[in-house]
XYZ file of C-alpha atoms in Angstrom:
377
model
C 56.166 200.266 183.079
C 53.505 197.665 183.927
C 52.037 197.380 187.427
C 53.071 194.344 189.502
C 50.718 191.377 189.411
C 48.466 190.348 192.300
C 50.577 187.203 193.013
C 53.788 189.233 193.169
C 52.165 191.753 195.513
C 50.924 189.006 197.852
C 54.330 187.334 197.829
C 56.020 190.600 198.712
C 53.613 191.226 201.609
C 54.227 187.811 203.210
C 56.989 187.551 205.817
C 60.174 185.883 204.670
C 60.588 182.202 205.512
C 62.735 181.549 208.517
C 66.167 180.149 207.751
C 66.561 176.426 208.265
C 68.275 175.666 211.534
C 71.791 174.368 211.150
C 72.232 170.688 211.785
C 73.711 170.077 215.210
C 77.259 168.818 215.001
C 78.003 165.698 216.979
C 80.896 166.147 219.346
C 82.685 163.201 220.864
C 84.377 163.601 224.170
C 87.824 162.155 224.478
C 88.201 159.046 226.598
C 89.767 159.961 229.932
C 93.373 158.953 230.346
C 92.446 156.751 233.301
C 90.058 154.724 231.120
C 92.107 154.702 227.901
C 93.591 151.284 228.664
C 90.343 149.728 229.840
C 88.199 150.915 226.913
C 90.302 149.459 224.099
C 87.948 149.934 221.160
C 90.458 149.232 218.383
C 92.132 146.312 220.192
C 95.458 148.136 220.150
C 96.604 146.765 223.501
C 98.328 143.422 222.850
C 96.813 140.322 224.390
C 98.794 139.226 227.436
C 96.583 136.702 229.191
C 93.349 134.720 228.969
C 91.304 134.579 232.164
C 88.929 131.630 232.379
C 86.036 131.721 234.824
C 85.510 128.718 237.085
C 81.969 128.221 235.794
C 83.291 127.997 232.217
C 85.765 125.323 233.313
C 82.982 123.170 234.779
C 80.828 123.670 231.667
C 83.610 122.538 229.333
C 84.420 119.489 231.457
C 80.726 118.542 231.670
C 80.256 118.924 227.906
C 83.373 116.847 227.193
C 82.126 114.014 229.419
C 78.600 113.975 227.984
C 79.608 114.393 224.316
C 78.830 111.368 222.108
C 82.292 111.488 220.531
C 85.811 112.252 221.706
C 85.634 115.775 220.261
C 83.378 118.460 221.728
C 83.383 122.123 220.779
C 81.540 125.308 221.671
C 81.742 129.101 221.787
C 83.404 131.320 224.384
C 81.850 134.609 225.494
C 83.413 137.462 227.414
C 85.199 140.819 227.283
C 88.618 142.229 226.503
C 89.818 144.508 229.292
C 93.314 145.990 229.471
C 94.888 143.241 227.368
C 93.241 140.443 229.366
C 90.637 138.340 227.560
C 88.085 137.492 230.253
C 85.990 134.410 229.406
C 82.847 134.665 231.520
C 80.466 132.229 229.793
C 80.288 129.495 227.161
C 77.779 127.197 225.502
C 78.228 123.991 223.500
C 77.508 123.585 219.806
C 75.529 120.558 218.561
C 77.384 117.560 217.204
C 76.145 116.016 213.949
C 77.090 112.556 212.762
C 75.422 112.654 209.353
C 77.321 113.272 206.123
C 75.320 116.309 204.984
C 77.761 119.104 205.817
C 75.504 121.853 204.420
C 72.555 120.973 206.651
C 74.833 120.508 209.655
C 76.419 123.936 209.167
C 73.004 125.600 208.857
C 71.730 123.836 211.973
C 74.792 124.916 213.975
C 74.401 128.508 212.718
C 70.726 128.594 213.766
C 71.558 127.194 217.198
C 74.352 129.735 217.654
C 72.142 132.680 216.646
C 69.351 131.501 218.944
C 71.670 131.146 221.932
C 73.259 134.563 221.398
C 69.831 136.159 221.048
C 68.634 134.543 224.270
C 71.725 135.667 226.161
C 71.238 139.210 224.911
C 67.623 139.237 226.106
C 68.689 138.399 229.661
C 71.520 140.976 229.450
C 74.301 138.402 229.689
C 77.633 138.527 227.887
C 76.964 137.808 224.202
C 80.304 138.867 222.672
C 82.009 135.896 221.018
C 85.756 135.939 221.683
C 86.687 132.423 220.592
C 85.752 128.803 220.961
C 86.835 125.709 222.856
C 87.626 122.181 221.738
C 88.013 119.001 223.758
C 90.490 116.424 222.442
C 92.193 113.246 223.573
C 95.908 112.934 224.358
C 96.611 116.492 223.236
C 96.209 115.887 219.494
C 94.415 119.099 218.535
C 96.416 119.733 215.355
C 93.902 119.218 212.544
C 92.602 120.973 209.453
C 89.227 121.801 211.009
C 90.744 123.712 213.922
C 93.068 125.694 211.629
C 90.283 126.574 209.166
C 87.871 127.645 211.919
C 90.493 129.776 213.616
C 91.560 131.376 210.312
C 87.960 132.223 209.348
C 87.385 134.079 212.632
C 90.812 135.742 212.618
C 89.525 139.072 211.239
C 86.108 138.942 212.945
C 86.973 138.458 216.618
C 88.981 140.512 219.071
C 92.699 139.781 218.823
C 91.911 137.229 216.132
C 90.026 134.975 218.543
C 91.473 132.283 220.763
C 90.832 128.563 221.118
C 90.797 126.809 224.491
C 92.007 123.225 224.187
C 90.844 120.803 226.876
C 92.622 117.445 227.161
C 90.113 114.764 228.192
C 92.757 112.152 228.950
C 94.529 114.413 231.446
C 91.245 115.192 233.196
C 90.546 111.459 233.536
C 93.834 111.169 235.444
C 92.849 113.970 237.822
C 94.671 116.837 236.076
C 92.373 119.390 234.439
C 94.301 120.482 231.340
C 93.352 123.786 229.664
C 95.500 125.703 227.205
C 94.849 128.785 225.065
C 96.166 129.147 221.516
C 95.884 131.501 218.562
C 97.284 131.498 215.018
C 100.598 133.217 214.368
C 100.989 136.136 211.953
C 103.419 134.247 209.688
C 100.986 131.373 209.276
C 98.125 133.739 208.442
C 100.204 135.336 205.671
C 100.723 131.952 204.041
C 97.094 130.941 204.661
C 95.700 134.043 202.966
C 97.836 133.296 199.910
C 96.750 129.627 200.037
C 100.357 128.692 199.380
C 102.044 126.061 201.542
C 104.721 124.978 199.097
C 108.268 124.276 200.212
C 109.457 127.739 199.149
C 106.587 129.424 201.007
C 107.341 127.472 204.204
C 110.980 128.524 204.002
C 110.128 132.186 203.352
C 107.641 132.348 206.247
C 109.796 130.109 208.479
C 106.868 127.818 209.153
C 107.055 124.553 211.047
C 104.442 122.638 213.005
C 105.527 124.482 216.161
C 104.980 127.947 214.604
C 101.381 127.423 213.436
C 99.870 128.205 216.838
C 101.230 130.308 219.662
C 100.243 129.634 223.256
C 98.739 132.431 225.340
C 99.108 132.397 229.152
C 95.902 131.192 230.814
C 94.546 131.817 234.296
C 91.522 130.307 236.031
C 89.521 132.649 238.242
C 87.158 131.508 240.988
C 85.186 133.653 243.387
C 85.453 133.444 247.149
C 82.216 131.488 247.634
C 83.247 128.793 245.171
C 86.699 128.478 246.728
C 85.168 128.134 250.182
C 82.699 125.517 248.965
C 85.419 123.466 247.289
C 87.518 123.669 250.423
C 84.634 122.412 252.565
C 83.915 119.587 250.122
C 87.496 118.364 249.944
C 88.236 118.666 253.669
C 84.884 117.592 255.067
C 84.064 117.071 258.734
C 85.159 114.034 260.672
C 82.246 112.016 262.015
C 82.095 111.767 265.779
C 80.016 108.636 266.187
C 80.310 105.101 264.940
C 76.834 105.284 263.406
C 77.835 108.263 261.251
C 81.052 106.494 260.313
C 79.108 103.429 259.180
C 76.680 105.535 257.181
C 79.029 107.845 255.299
C 82.482 108.103 256.769
C 82.972 111.857 256.360
C 79.969 114.092 256.255
C 79.734 116.747 253.547
C 82.808 115.566 251.653
C 83.382 113.791 248.368
C 84.217 110.111 248.283
C 87.860 109.174 248.413
C 89.386 108.372 245.052
C 92.422 106.149 244.622
C 92.832 106.743 240.893
C 95.967 108.820 241.489
C 97.677 105.661 242.752
C 97.068 103.745 239.525
C 100.201 103.054 237.516
C 98.547 104.205 234.282
C 99.860 101.467 231.988
C 96.640 101.407 229.930
C 97.066 105.081 229.050
C 100.624 104.498 227.880
C 99.493 101.678 225.600
C 96.782 103.823 224.052
C 99.258 106.659 223.606
C 101.694 104.409 221.765
C 98.901 103.246 219.458
C 98.053 106.869 218.652
C 101.688 107.635 217.828
C 101.887 104.638 215.474
C 98.660 105.658 213.710
C 99.854 109.247 213.297
C 103.226 108.053 211.975
C 101.469 105.823 209.423
C 99.273 108.729 208.314
C 102.356 110.941 207.944
C 104.146 108.290 205.875
C 101.102 107.965 203.607
C 100.912 111.744 203.152
C 104.615 111.954 202.372
C 104.181 109.188 199.792
C 101.419 111.169 198.080
C 103.542 114.320 198.086
C 106.521 112.424 196.638
C 104.355 110.980 193.854
C 103.034 114.431 192.914
C 106.561 115.851 193.022
C 107.816 113.182 190.613
C 104.861 113.847 188.312
C 105.652 117.572 188.285
C 109.307 116.814 187.496
C 108.300 114.605 184.541
C 105.989 117.253 183.084
C 108.642 119.941 183.481
C 111.212 117.721 181.747
C 108.824 117.214 178.810
C 108.237 120.960 178.532
C 111.956 121.766 178.658
C 112.699 119.104 176.026
C 110.008 120.532 173.758
C 111.350 124.073 174.118
C 114.927 122.957 173.407
C 113.775 121.105 170.295
C 111.844 124.137 169.075
C 114.906 126.381 169.545
C 117.043 123.967 167.497
C 114.447 123.989 164.701
C 114.365 127.785 164.688
C 118.183 127.957 164.477
C 118.111 125.627 161.439
C 115.330 127.589 159.754
C 117.165 130.881 160.270
C 120.310 129.327 158.757
C 118.240 128.294 155.721
C 116.759 131.785 155.425
C 113.293 130.753 156.582
C 111.116 132.478 159.173
C 111.362 130.956 162.662
C 108.409 129.081 164.096
C 106.366 131.014 166.652
C 106.893 130.196 170.310
C 103.914 128.399 171.806
C 102.567 128.558 175.314
C 104.114 125.667 177.208
C 101.498 125.862 179.944
C 98.773 125.167 177.413
C 100.577 122.221 175.808
C 101.758 120.601 179.031
C 99.542 120.614 182.121
C 102.100 121.018 184.873
C 100.325 120.521 188.232
C 100.934 122.920 191.077
C 103.294 121.980 193.860
C 101.411 120.028 196.550
C 100.580 121.679 199.859
C 102.681 120.686 202.848
C 100.108 121.859 205.408
C 98.717 118.392 206.069
C 102.223 117.051 206.656
C 102.919 119.817 209.171
C 99.670 119.122 211.011
C 100.488 115.412 211.215
C 103.929 116.246 212.587
C 102.189 118.433 215.167
C 99.981 115.499 216.167
C 103.000 113.218 216.567
C 104.726 115.868 218.691
C 101.614 116.281 220.877
C 101.314 112.502 221.332
C 105.002 112.273 222.227
C 104.734 115.028 224.841
C 101.658 113.382 226.355
C 103.495 110.040 226.425
C 106.488 111.663 228.107
C 104.317 113.159 230.853
C 102.299 110.010 231.534
C 105.318 107.687 231.326
C 107.420 109.802 233.696
C 104.589 109.942 236.234
C 103.953 106.202 235.899
C 107.660 105.467 236.315
C 107.759 107.354 239.609
C 104.665 105.440 240.799
C 106.265 102.114 239.840
C 109.401 102.914 241.824
C 107.216 103.947 244.773
C 105.175 100.721 244.544
C 108.383 98.653 244.366
C 109.829 100.413 247.403
C 106.636 99.873 249.405
C 106.510 96.183 248.454
C 110.138 95.594 249.429
C 109.664 97.354 252.775
């Protein structure tokens, strides 16, 4: 038996290597029962209300007034706590009038990323929970709003919400804010990209079931409420000099716009309804034309198949082999059934215009009766 080598002897004399320490296992503590509803990580608590901060309201109104067009949009930031979507901040998105959609989209994306990065640096709320849009006369039913909301459906908490601000109502002294989100039945049809007549019937879709309204509350702090109260009430001037200079010190100027009969708004509203009705009639004409074209192509295909079957019956009677069946879809290009989404959106616009007309006309009618009574007195 040979003697062990020098290397083996040295290896045997060395102390054994220490065992590798076991990797520490990460343990997660369960969320306390008292905080389970507040810390809703998986968004399992259904959305019950949208709470809009007073500062966000003033920002949206200011952006809508200064926007170069009648449509202004921006992002909403905030948190989701116990089923209440708290909107604490917002910022506008740039408006582009050029026709280059690709460059406009990239510019908006850069502006959005820059704003979110800046808000994060100052430790402000940078969680996007939806967006806002300012419209006129309540006509917010359009393809752009639906596409934007559908894109962010799976990315934002509770699918994201959209705050719609009516500029025309604000001009009359009534700040109009409403919160909407897409319904589940509409999203099923949208994911399949199928808005045919059969799909609308199966999903029970109408223009009123595209969006569902979420209750909205406006929150103001005590200091802001006190300031608004002091501005609206003011302090009566004690001297004639003060009365000549400003009337009421520390208060806003009196506005008599609420006493206007509002006939100009009714005229504009009627014009919008007529334009929307014309657009709907044009869309229905296009759909009818495509439907007739589909019916003609289907009739040609059915006639060809019936003729081929008759030929095969005659050949079999003569003892000949039947002709092979050909692909009808390759011989006849039958177009797909047209989408009815645009028609539904136009019906939604007409309904929104009609509701706005009903509100303004009823208010104006009461003012007219009041003006007549005061003139006869």
